[in-house]
Amino acid sequence: MKKVTTQSLVGKLILTATILASGMAFLDSTVVNIAIPTIQTKLNATITGIQWIVNGYTLMLSSLILISGALGDRFGRKRVFSIGIGVFITTSFLCSIAQTITQLEIFRALQGIGGAMMVPGSLSIINIAFEEKVRGRAIGLWSGFAGGVAALGPLVGGWLVQTLGWPAIFYINIPLGLIALLITAKYVPETRNHESTKIDLMGTILIFLSLLGVCYGLISVSDLGWGNPAIIASLVIGVLAFISFIIVEKKVKEPLVPFGIFKSSLVTGANLATLFLYFALSGVIFFLVLNFQQVQHYSPIFAGLGMLPTVLLITFLSGTGGTIADKIGPRLPMILGPLIVSVGMASLILPGKNANYFIQFLPGLVLFGLGMSLVIAPLTKSALAVDEKYSGAASGVNNAVARVAGLLAVALLGVIVLSVFKADLAKKIDTSVMQPSQKQAIMVQQNKLGGIEMPANFTPEAKMTAQTDVEDSFIHGFRWAMAINALLAFTSAVISFFTIKNKK
């Protein structure tokens, strides 16, 4: 097929379709994060429940992205991409009519299937359609403007939650998806790898079982405890399934993960850097939104506005970051970007209760956005530096790594934050002047984290004491999460330093 540029009409339309589709997936993440505290209250959910709202979606996205890339390579990237958009629109409507936390978790998981078909498809289409010399800019524009669609999430999502209720956040996907479908049908060319003949179903099943086992074990440990047989079995099954996945992938003719692509230190380094950086990214977003609404007591609209600077910087500077990387190579941006992100995350350790947003949160969020805008395009382009026939697989691998990172972040950091929170809260409540029955009424809700509700029969003094203890304990756990995330972002920079080399 004839390659296009970012300046041509067809190139702009291809970018528009891929940006809208991917933007829906990114938008959904930002909107749902803003709505999480409200959903927790309205559906009376524990931290485990809200973790599954995020991770049910991410689990399906992570485990099916790999096979979706392979399906696109074999049956047509445009076809699989279009089906994914249709699934995403349909399941978004189902999410909006969910009546219980369980229903919402199920529909979110189904929504992840659509997302798994859209996101790698969009990257693969860009990687095939655009000329090499402008591919970095195209990826940067895709990252930035898809993030721009996501930028609607904090503001529009906050407004919808506050005025129409949380179900309305899922309506946004419907018009965006329909526009993307129409453009795709008319302007996106169909491409496929004609050498592809088989689909690795066994690999798909094993990676799904692996992620499900680990995710279930980590999320459910707060309810069941580490010694529970179900937790032990789940984690063991997850690890064994992952080992089996690697063995199977090395033996099958057309694996989900063609290990040959990792002979390149550029591809290997980019995927490792993605794992650590996106773990940190997901961890910050999940817990910062809870902090804004449950501790700082921002409304959903203001919580959304609080996240907006980071999203806007990524939106408008990622294209520039891609252009810079095209000119000087990926090495320097992939080292400096995560370092700047790490400093921004580390600064989020400092704010306590009643923090001044502009002084204590905004500087860190600005650094966060600047660092990500510098690294996103070269990171993605480096991960796709493979033979064109493996474009779909490489795209799927890199997207899967990013989503697995988010999956592990919410699950693992949830365990750490909740453990720190519960231990600190128990000490504070035990030494408080509240009555034993009042202490019990608070501690029985400890798995709600910052969403603990003050019983109506509490005296004003008891409510104030309990609320203060809950918020202080949340901040204690939150600081642990931010420190871990800052360390992981720094690790991403170290990995880039040792593995990413510019082409000579």
Short mmCIF file of C-alpha atoms in Angstrom, two decimals:
data_model
loop_
_atom_site.label_atom_id
_atom_site.label_comp_id
_atom_site.label_asym_id
_atom_site.label_seq_id
_atom_site.Cartn_x
_atom_site.Cartn_y
_atom_site.Cartn_z
CA MET A 1 0.00 0.00 0.00
CA LYS A 2 1.07 3.58 -0.57
CA LYS A 3 2.43 5.24 2.57
CA VAL A 4 0.90 8.52 3.72
CA THR A 5 2.15 11.57 5.59
CA THR A 6 0.66 13.48 8.48
CA GLN A 7 0.01 16.41 6.12
CA SER A 8 -2.05 14.54 3.52
CA LEU A 9 -5.86 14.42 3.70
CA VAL A 10 -5.96 10.63 3.94
CA GLY A 11 -3.26 10.68 6.62
CA LYS A 12 -5.25 13.19 8.67
CA LEU A 13 -8.41 11.11 8.34
CA ILE A 14 -6.62 7.89 9.35
CA LEU A 15 -5.25 9.70 12.38
CA THR A 16 -8.72 11.02 13.18
CA ALA A 17 -10.27 7.55 13.19
CA THR A 18 -7.50 6.01 15.29
CA ILE A 19 -7.45 8.96 17.68
CA LEU A 20 -11.21 8.84 18.27
CA ALA A 21 -11.24 5.08 18.87
CA SER A 22 -8.22 5.03 21.16
CA GLY A 23 -9.42 8.23 22.76
CA MET A 24 -12.60 6.43 23.81
CA ALA A 25 -10.55 3.83 25.65
CA PHE A 26 -8.41 6.49 27.30
CA LEU A 27 -11.43 8.69 27.96
CA ASP A 28 -13.20 5.81 29.63
CA SER A 29 -10.30 5.35 32.02
CA THR A 30 -10.19 9.00 33.08
CA VAL A 31 -13.97 9.30 33.35
CA VAL A 32 -14.33 6.12 35.38
CA ASN A 33 -11.52 7.15 37.73
CA ILE A 34 -13.27 10.44 38.42
CA ALA A 35 -16.53 8.58 39.08
CA ILE A 36 -15.03 5.88 41.33
CA PRO A 37 -15.69 7.65 44.67
CA THR A 38 -19.31 8.34 43.68
CA ILE A 39 -19.83 4.79 42.44
CA GLN A 40 -18.37 3.47 45.70
CA THR A 41 -20.89 5.48 47.70
CA LYS A 42 -23.94 4.90 45.49
CA LEU A 43 -23.38 1.15 45.12
CA ASN A 44 -22.02 0.70 48.67
CA ALA A 45 -18.77 -0.86 47.44
CA THR A 46 -15.58 -1.76 49.29
CA ILE A 47 -12.12 -1.02 47.93
CA THR A 48 -12.23 -4.53 46.42
CA GLY A 49 -15.38 -3.63 44.47
CA ILE A 50 -13.96 -0.45 43.01
CA GLN A 51 -10.69 -2.18 42.20
CA TRP A 52 -12.63 -4.68 40.07
CA ILE A 53 -14.45 -1.87 38.24
CA VAL A 54 -11.03 -0.75 37.03
CA ASN A 55 -9.32 -4.13 36.83
CA GLY A 56 -12.18 -6.12 35.26
CA TYR A 57 -11.81 -3.84 32.24
CA THR A 58 -8.02 -3.89 32.37
CA LEU A 59 -7.86 -7.68 32.78
CA MET A 60 -9.74 -8.31 29.53
CA LEU A 61 -7.85 -5.52 27.79
CA SER A 62 -4.47 -6.91 28.90
CA SER A 63 -5.11 -10.56 28.14
CA LEU A 64 -6.87 -10.06 24.80
CA ILE A 65 -4.73 -7.28 23.32
CA LEU A 66 -2.17 -9.87 22.28
CA ILE A 67 -4.56 -12.04 20.32
CA SER A 68 -6.30 -8.96 18.91
CA GLY A 69 -3.03 -7.85 17.35
CA ALA A 70 -2.61 -11.32 15.82
CA LEU A 71 -6.25 -11.34 14.65
CA GLY A 72 -5.67 -8.02 12.94
CA ASP A 73 -2.54 -9.33 11.24
CA ARG A 74 -4.43 -12.35 9.90
CA PHE A 75 -7.99 -11.22 9.22
CA GLY A 76 -7.41 -7.54 8.54
CA ARG A 77 -6.46 -4.72 10.86
CA LYS A 78 -9.32 -2.51 9.70
CA ARG A 79 -11.90 -5.28 10.23
CA VAL A 80 -10.81 -6.17 13.78
CA PHE A 81 -10.47 -2.48 14.64
CA SER A 82 -14.04 -1.77 13.46
CA ILE A 83 -15.53 -4.72 15.35
CA GLY A 84 -13.79 -3.50 18.50
CA ILE A 85 -15.39 -0.08 18.16
CA GLY A 86 -18.84 -1.69 17.83
CA VAL A 87 -18.31 -3.86 20.93
CA PHE A 88 -17.09 -0.87 22.91
CA ILE A 89 -20.13 1.23 22.04
CA THR A 90 -22.56 -1.57 22.96
CA THR A 91 -20.96 -2.41 26.29
CA SER A 92 -20.71 1.27 27.22
CA PHE A 93 -24.50 1.40 27.05
CA LEU A 94 -24.75 -1.75 29.21
CA CYS A 95 -22.46 -0.18 31.82
CA SER A 96 -24.77 2.83 31.98
CA ILE A 97 -27.77 0.68 32.97
CA ALA A 98 -25.98 -1.46 35.60
CA GLN A 99 -27.92 -1.62 38.88
CA THR A 100 -25.37 -3.35 41.14
CA ILE A 101 -21.61 -3.35 41.61
CA THR A 102 -21.48 -6.92 40.25
CA GLN A 103 -23.33 -5.99 37.06
CA LEU A 104 -21.04 -3.04 36.51
CA GLU A 105 -17.96 -5.22 37.02
CA ILE A 106 -19.24 -7.71 34.40
CA PHE A 107 -20.11 -5.06 31.81
CA ARG A 108 -16.77 -3.32 32.37
CA ALA A 109 -15.01 -6.62 31.68
CA LEU A 110 -16.97 -7.00 28.43
CA GLN A 111 -16.09 -3.43 27.55
CA GLY A 112 -12.44 -4.42 27.88
CA ILE A 113 -12.90 -6.86 24.97
CA GLY A 114 -13.79 -3.96 22.68
CA GLY A 115 -10.89 -1.91 23.98
CA ALA A 116 -8.51 -4.81 23.36
CA MET A 117 -9.50 -4.80 19.68
CA MET A 118 -9.34 -1.01 19.25
CA VAL A 119 -6.09 0.11 20.86
CA PRO A 120 -3.52 -2.21 19.22
CA GLY A 121 -5.46 -1.93 15.97
CA SER A 122 -5.07 1.83 15.94
CA LEU A 123 -1.33 1.69 16.56
CA SER A 124 -0.82 -1.06 14.02
CA ILE A 125 -2.75 0.91 11.39
CA ILE A 126 -0.56 3.97 12.03
CA ASN A 127 2.64 1.93 11.97
CA ILE A 128 1.72 0.43 8.58
CA ALA A 129 0.12 3.48 6.96
CA PHE A 130 2.65 6.26 7.59
CA GLU A 131 6.07 6.89 6.09
CA GLU A 132 9.01 6.04 8.33
CA LYS A 133 10.28 9.63 8.48
CA VAL A 134 7.00 10.94 9.95
CA ARG A 135 5.96 7.85 11.92
CA GLY A 136 7.28 9.24 15.20
CA ARG A 137 5.27 12.42 14.70
CA ALA A 138 2.18 10.41 13.74
CA ILE A 139 2.48 8.32 16.90
CA GLY A 140 3.06 11.48 18.92
CA LEU A 141 -0.05 13.10 17.43
CA TRP A 142 -2.02 9.91 18.05
CA SER A 143 -0.84 9.80 21.67
CA GLY A 144 -1.41 13.49 22.22
CA PHE A 145 -4.80 13.91 20.60
CA ALA A 146 -6.12 10.60 21.88
CA GLY A 147 -5.12 12.04 25.23
CA GLY A 148 -6.94 15.18 24.15
CA VAL A 149 -10.15 13.21 23.81
CA ALA A 150 -9.31 11.80 27.23
CA ALA A 151 -8.86 15.36 28.45
CA LEU A 152 -12.62 15.71 28.16
CA GLY A 153 -12.90 13.01 30.81
CA PRO A 154 -11.95 14.88 33.97
CA LEU A 155 -14.05 17.94 33.19
CA VAL A 156 -17.01 16.47 31.32
CA GLY A 157 -16.99 13.34 33.48
CA GLY A 158 -16.96 15.37 36.67
CA TRP A 159 -19.84 17.50 35.40
CA LEU A 160 -21.86 14.44 34.35
CA VAL A 161 -21.32 12.67 37.67
CA GLN A 162 -22.28 15.76 39.61
CA THR A 163 -25.34 16.72 37.56
CA LEU A 164 -26.71 13.56 35.91
CA GLY A 165 -25.20 10.77 37.99
CA TRP A 166 -22.42 8.26 37.32
CA PRO A 167 -24.25 6.22 34.60
CA ALA A 168 -24.05 9.22 32.27
CA ILE A 169 -20.26 8.92 31.98
CA PHE A 170 -20.62 5.96 29.63
CA TYR A 171 -22.81 7.85 27.15
CA ILE A 172 -19.80 9.83 25.86
CA ASN A 173 -18.44 6.82 24.01
CA ILE A 174 -21.46 6.38 21.75
CA PRO A 175 -21.15 9.46 19.46
CA LEU A 176 -17.34 9.24 19.39
CA GLY A 177 -17.50 5.58 18.40
CA LEU A 178 -20.03 6.15 15.64
CA ILE A 179 -17.90 8.89 14.06
CA ALA A 180 -14.79 6.66 14.24
CA LEU A 181 -16.70 3.80 12.58
CA LEU A 182 -17.85 5.98 9.68
CA ILE A 183 -14.38 7.38 8.98
CA THR A 184 -12.78 3.94 9.26
CA ALA A 185 -15.24 2.42 6.80
CA LYS A 186 -14.51 5.06 4.17
CA TYR A 187 -10.85 6.03 4.53
CA VAL A 188 -8.79 3.47 6.47
CA PRO A 189 -7.17 0.93 4.09
CA GLU A 190 -7.33 -2.77 4.90
CA THR A 191 -3.97 -4.43 5.56
CA ARG A 192 -2.98 -7.87 6.80
CA ASN A 193 -0.01 -10.20 7.11
CA HIS A 194 -0.59 -12.79 4.37
CA GLU A 195 1.91 -15.17 5.96
CA SER A 196 -0.23 -15.48 9.10
CA THR A 197 -2.19 -18.75 9.18
CA LYS A 198 -2.86 -19.69 12.82
CA ILE A 199 -4.18 -18.05 15.98
CA ASP A 200 -2.58 -18.96 19.31
CA LEU A 201 -5.66 -19.80 21.40
CA MET A 202 -3.71 -21.76 24.02
CA GLY A 203 -1.42 -18.81 24.62
CA THR A 204 -4.45 -16.56 25.02
CA ILE A 205 -6.07 -18.88 27.57
CA LEU A 206 -2.85 -19.20 29.58
CA ILE A 207 -2.14 -15.46 29.75
CA PHE A 208 -5.76 -14.82 30.75
CA LEU A 209 -5.55 -17.41 33.56
CA SER A 210 -2.23 -15.99 34.66
CA LEU A 211 -3.46 -12.41 34.92
CA LEU A 212 -6.78 -13.47 36.45
CA GLY A 213 -5.08 -15.62 39.07
CA VAL A 214 -2.61 -12.97 40.16
CA CYS A 215 -5.18 -10.18 40.01
CA TYR A 216 -7.85 -12.09 41.97
CA GLY A 217 -5.33 -13.14 44.59
CA LEU A 218 -3.99 -9.62 45.17
CA ILE A 219 -7.35 -7.88 45.17
CA SER A 220 -9.19 -10.44 47.32
CA VAL A 221 -6.46 -10.78 49.96
CA SER A 222 -7.85 -7.77 51.83
CA ASP A 223 -11.12 -9.65 52.37
CA LEU A 224 -9.84 -13.22 52.80
CA GLY A 225 -6.29 -12.89 54.15
CA TRP A 226 -2.98 -14.27 52.86
CA GLY A 227 -3.49 -17.68 54.46
CA ASN A 228 -6.81 -18.36 52.75
CA PRO A 229 -6.60 -21.43 50.44
CA ALA A 230 -8.41 -19.56 47.64
CA ILE A 231 -5.79 -16.78 47.71
CA ILE A 232 -2.88 -19.22 47.73
CA ALA A 233 -4.41 -21.32 44.94
CA SER A 234 -5.18 -18.25 42.85
CA LEU A 235 -1.65 -16.88 43.05
CA VAL A 236 -0.07 -20.29 42.41
CA ILE A 237 -2.31 -20.87 39.37
CA GLY A 238 -1.44 -17.40 38.08
CA VAL A 239 2.31 -18.02 38.34
CA LEU A 240 2.13 -21.54 36.86
CA ALA A 241 -0.04 -20.33 34.00
CA PHE A 242 2.51 -17.62 33.20
CA ILE A 243 5.37 -20.14 33.18
CA SER A 244 3.28 -22.40 30.92
CA PHE A 245 2.55 -19.43 28.67
CA ILE A 246 6.26 -18.81 28.11
CA ILE A 247 6.87 -22.49 27.36
CA VAL A 248 3.97 -22.65 24.89
CA GLU A 249 4.98 -19.43 23.16
CA LYS A 250 8.45 -20.78 22.47
CA LYS A 251 7.04 -23.92 20.83
CA VAL A 252 4.10 -22.78 18.69
CA LYS A 253 4.65 -21.75 15.09
CA GLU A 254 2.79 -18.43 15.31
CA PRO A 255 2.87 -17.30 18.95
CA LEU A 256 1.04 -14.36 20.44
CA VAL A 257 4.43 -13.10 21.52
CA PRO A 258 7.08 -13.72 18.84
CA PHE A 259 10.12 -13.77 21.11
CA GLY A 260 12.32 -12.96 18.14
CA ILE A 261 11.32 -9.30 18.46
CA PHE A 262 13.11 -9.16 21.81
CA LYS A 263 16.47 -9.83 20.19
CA SER A 264 16.48 -6.08 19.72
CA SER A 265 17.61 -4.29 22.89
CA LEU A 266 15.55 -1.31 21.68
CA VAL A 267 12.31 -3.33 21.72
CA THR A 268 13.17 -5.12 24.97
CA GLY A 269 14.17 -1.92 26.73
CA ALA A 270 11.10 -0.06 25.52
CA ASN A 271 8.75 -2.75 26.84
CA LEU A 272 10.51 -2.99 30.21
CA ALA A 273 10.47 0.80 30.54
CA THR A 274 6.76 0.74 29.64
CA LEU A 275 6.04 -1.80 32.39
CA PHE A 276 7.57 0.28 35.18
CA LEU A 277 6.45 3.69 33.91
CA TYR A 278 2.83 2.75 33.27
CA PHE A 279 2.62 0.93 36.62
CA ALA A 280 3.55 4.24 38.25
CA LEU A 281 1.19 6.22 35.99
CA SER A 282 -1.83 4.03 36.82
CA GLY A 283 -1.04 3.98 40.53
CA VAL A 284 -0.86 7.75 40.77
CA ILE A 285 -4.12 8.35 38.90
CA PHE A 286 -6.14 5.77 40.85
CA PHE A 287 -5.16 6.97 44.31
CA LEU A 288 -4.87 10.69 43.55
CA VAL A 289 -8.50 10.86 42.44
CA LEU A 290 -9.54 9.14 45.70
CA ASN A 291 -7.40 11.62 47.64
CA PHE A 292 -8.94 14.61 45.86
CA GLN A 293 -12.52 13.58 46.60
CA GLN A 294 -12.35 11.61 49.85
CA VAL A 295 -9.66 13.58 51.73
CA GLN A 296 -9.35 16.99 50.07
CA HIS A 297 -13.17 16.98 49.61
CA TYR A 298 -13.16 18.27 46.04
CA SER A 299 -16.38 17.86 44.08
CA PRO A 300 -16.20 15.52 41.05
CA ILE A 301 -15.90 18.56 38.77
CA PHE A 302 -13.00 20.05 40.71
CA ALA A 303 -11.32 16.67 41.05
CA GLY A 304 -11.50 16.43 37.25
CA LEU A 305 -10.09 19.91 36.85
CA GLY A 306 -7.30 18.97 39.23
CA MET A 307 -6.13 16.23 36.83
CA LEU A 308 -6.53 18.41 33.73
CA PRO A 309 -3.06 20.09 33.67
CA THR A 310 -1.32 16.74 33.29
CA VAL A 311 -3.67 15.57 30.55
CA LEU A 312 -3.43 18.84 28.62
CA LEU A 313 0.37 18.83 28.69
CA ILE A 314 0.43 15.28 27.36
CA THR A 315 -2.16 16.20 24.73
CA PHE A 316 -0.42 19.24 23.28
CA LEU A 317 3.24 18.34 23.76
CA SER A 318 3.38 14.65 22.81
CA GLY A 319 3.53 15.51 19.10
CA THR A 320 6.49 17.79 19.79
CA GLY A 321 8.06 15.04 21.88
CA GLY A 322 7.74 12.67 18.92
CA THR A 323 9.33 15.22 16.57
CA ILE A 324 12.25 15.72 18.97
CA ALA A 325 12.79 11.97 19.21
CA ASP A 326 12.70 11.66 15.39
CA LYS A 327 15.54 14.22 15.19
CA ILE A 328 17.81 13.24 18.09
CA GLY A 329 16.84 9.61 18.62
CA PRO A 330 14.86 7.98 21.44
CA ARG A 331 17.62 7.56 24.05
CA LEU A 332 17.69 11.00 25.70
CA PRO A 333 13.89 11.55 25.78
CA MET A 334 13.40 8.05 27.23
CA ILE A 335 15.85 8.80 30.04
CA LEU A 336 14.86 12.39 30.84
CA GLY A 337 11.10 11.82 30.52
CA PRO A 338 10.81 9.18 33.28
CA LEU A 339 13.22 11.14 35.50
CA ILE A 340 10.97 14.21 35.29
CA VAL A 341 7.92 12.00 35.94
CA SER A 342 9.68 10.51 38.99
CA VAL A 343 10.36 13.93 40.48
CA GLY A 344 6.74 14.94 39.92
CA MET A 345 5.46 11.80 41.62
CA ALA A 346 7.87 12.20 44.53
CA SER A 347 6.52 15.71 45.15
CA LEU A 348 3.04 14.21 45.66
CA ILE A 349 4.30 12.55 48.84
CA LEU A 350 4.30 15.92 50.60
CA PRO A 351 0.67 17.18 50.64
CA GLY A 352 -1.43 16.32 53.68
CA LYS A 353 -5.05 17.17 54.46
CA ASN A 354 -6.46 20.53 53.41
CA ALA A 355 -3.53 20.97 51.01
CA ASN A 356 -3.32 23.99 48.74
CA TYR A 357 -3.77 22.56 45.25
CA PHE A 358 -1.75 25.23 43.42
CA ILE A 359 1.22 25.02 45.77
CA GLN A 360 1.30 21.34 46.74
CA PHE A 361 -0.31 19.39 43.90
CA LEU A 362 0.00 21.43 40.70
CA PRO A 363 3.84 21.52 40.44
CA GLY A 364 4.07 17.75 40.65
CA LEU A 365 1.26 17.25 38.13
CA VAL A 366 2.95 19.67 35.70
CA LEU A 367 6.23 17.74 35.94
CA PHE A 368 4.27 14.53 35.52
CA GLY A 369 2.69 15.81 32.28
CA LEU A 370 5.92 17.24 30.88
CA GLY A 371 7.83 14.01 31.48
CA MET A 372 5.14 11.82 29.94
CA SER A 373 4.82 14.07 26.86
CA LEU A 374 8.55 13.71 26.30
CA VAL A 375 8.67 9.92 26.59
CA ILE A 376 5.38 8.56 25.15
CA ALA A 377 6.16 8.81 21.43
CA PRO A 378 9.77 7.50 21.47
CA LEU A 379 8.78 4.76 23.92
CA THR A 380 5.99 3.57 21.64
CA LYS A 381 7.98 3.91 18.42
CA SER A 382 10.90 1.96 19.93
CA ALA A 383 8.58 -0.86 20.98
CA LEU A 384 7.34 -1.06 17.36
CA ALA A 385 10.81 -1.14 15.78
CA VAL A 386 10.19 -4.55 14.18
CA ASP A 387 9.64 -6.06 10.75
CA GLU A 388 6.33 -4.81 9.32
CA LYS A 389 4.83 -8.30 9.27
CA TYR A 390 5.10 -8.34 13.09
CA SER A 391 3.58 -4.88 13.44
CA GLY A 392 0.30 -6.10 14.92
CA ALA A 393 2.02 -8.48 17.34
CA ALA A 394 4.53 -5.85 18.49
CA SER A 395 1.72 -3.33 18.97
CA GLY A 396 -0.25 -5.89 20.94
CA VAL A 397 2.75 -6.75 23.12
CA ASN A 398 3.49 -3.13 23.99
CA ASN A 399 -0.14 -2.33 24.71
CA ALA A 400 -0.46 -5.50 26.76
CA VAL A 401 2.59 -4.56 28.80
CA ALA A 402 1.12 -1.11 29.49
CA ARG A 403 -2.27 -2.55 30.51
CA VAL A 404 -0.72 -5.33 32.63
CA ALA A 405 1.26 -2.61 34.38
CA GLY A 406 -2.00 -0.80 35.17
CA LEU A 407 -3.63 -4.04 36.27
CA LEU A 408 -0.79 -4.84 38.67
CA ALA A 409 -0.62 -1.26 39.93
CA VAL A 410 -4.25 -1.15 41.07
CA ALA A 411 -4.07 -4.69 42.52
CA LEU A 412 -0.66 -4.57 44.20
CA LEU A 413 -0.74 -0.96 45.38
CA GLY A 414 -4.26 -1.62 46.63
CA VAL A 415 -2.88 -4.35 48.89
CA ILE A 416 -0.08 -2.12 50.16
CA VAL A 417 -2.16 1.02 50.68
CA LEU A 418 -5.01 -0.83 52.36
CA SER A 419 -2.62 -2.71 54.68
CA VAL A 420 -0.87 0.50 55.73
CA PHE A 421 -4.21 2.28 56.08
CA LYS A 422 -5.79 -0.45 58.24
CA ALA A 423 -2.78 -0.72 60.55
CA ASP A 424 -2.57 3.03 61.04
CA LEU A 425 -6.33 3.44 61.46
CA ALA A 426 -6.47 0.65 64.06
CA LYS A 427 -3.84 2.43 66.17
CA LYS A 428 -5.56 5.79 65.90
CA ILE A 429 -9.04 4.46 66.62
CA ASP A 430 -7.79 2.33 69.53
CA THR A 431 -6.32 5.38 71.30
CA SER A 432 -9.22 7.71 70.52
CA VAL A 433 -11.84 8.84 73.04
CA MET A 434 -14.70 7.25 71.07
CA GLN A 435 -16.95 4.66 72.64
CA PRO A 436 -16.23 0.96 71.90
CA SER A 437 -19.40 0.68 69.78
CA GLN A 438 -18.35 3.74 67.79
CA LYS A 439 -14.87 2.32 67.22
CA GLN A 440 -16.41 -0.92 65.99
CA ALA A 441 -18.72 0.96 63.60
CA ILE A 442 -15.65 2.53 61.95
CA MET A 443 -13.39 -0.51 61.90
CA VAL A 444 -16.03 -2.76 60.35
CA GLN A 445 -15.84 -0.46 57.27
CA GLN A 446 -12.05 -0.39 57.04
CA ASN A 447 -12.00 -2.11 53.62
CA LYS A 448 -13.69 0.97 52.16
CA LEU A 449 -10.45 2.92 52.63
CA GLY A 450 -11.23 6.65 52.40
CA GLY A 451 -14.86 5.87 51.58
CA ILE A 452 -15.76 5.01 55.19
CA GLU A 453 -19.11 6.60 56.06
CA MET A 454 -19.81 8.20 59.41
CA PRO A 455 -22.86 6.58 61.10
CA ALA A 456 -25.82 8.92 61.56
CA ASN A 457 -26.00 8.23 65.31
CA PHE A 458 -22.46 9.55 65.94
CA THR A 459 -22.14 12.73 67.95
CA PRO A 460 -20.48 15.67 66.16
CA GLU A 461 -17.35 15.11 68.26
CA ALA A 462 -17.21 11.41 67.38
CA LYS A 463 -17.74 12.16 63.69
CA MET A 464 -14.94 14.71 63.69
CA THR A 465 -12.55 12.36 65.51
CA ALA A 466 -13.32 9.41 63.26
CA GLN A 467 -13.16 11.47 60.06
CA THR A 468 -9.80 12.92 61.07
CA ASP A 469 -8.41 9.48 61.83
CA VAL A 470 -9.67 8.05 58.52
CA GLU A 471 -8.21 10.92 56.49
CA ASP A 472 -4.86 10.85 58.30
CA SER A 473 -4.58 7.10 57.76
CA PHE A 474 -5.49 7.46 54.08
CA ILE A 475 -2.74 10.07 53.62
CA HIS A 476 -0.28 7.69 55.32
CA GLY A 477 -1.09 4.94 52.80
CA PHE A 478 -1.20 7.39 49.90
CA ARG A 479 2.35 8.55 50.64
CA TRP A 480 3.58 4.98 50.47
CA ALA A 481 1.96 4.60 47.05
CA MET A 482 3.48 7.81 45.70
CA ALA A 483 6.96 6.85 46.95
CA ILE A 484 6.73 3.45 45.27
CA ASN A 485 5.50 5.02 42.02
CA ALA A 486 8.32 7.58 42.02
CA LEU A 487 10.85 4.77 42.48
CA LEU A 488 9.37 2.77 39.61
CA ALA A 489 9.41 5.77 37.25
CA PHE A 490 13.08 6.27 38.15
CA THR A 491 13.68 2.58 37.41
CA SER A 492 12.19 3.13 33.95
CA ALA A 493 14.81 5.84 33.31
CA VAL A 494 17.60 3.48 34.45
CA ILE A 495 16.35 0.75 32.11
CA SER A 496 16.34 3.20 29.19
CA PHE A 497 19.88 4.31 30.06
CA PHE A 498 21.20 0.76 29.73
CA THR A 499 19.09 -0.56 26.85
CA ILE A 500 18.12 2.27 24.50
CA LYS A 501 20.67 3.25 21.88
CA ASN A 502 20.21 5.68 19.01
CA LYS A 503 20.59 4.32 15.48
CA LYS A 504 23.90 5.23 13.90
#
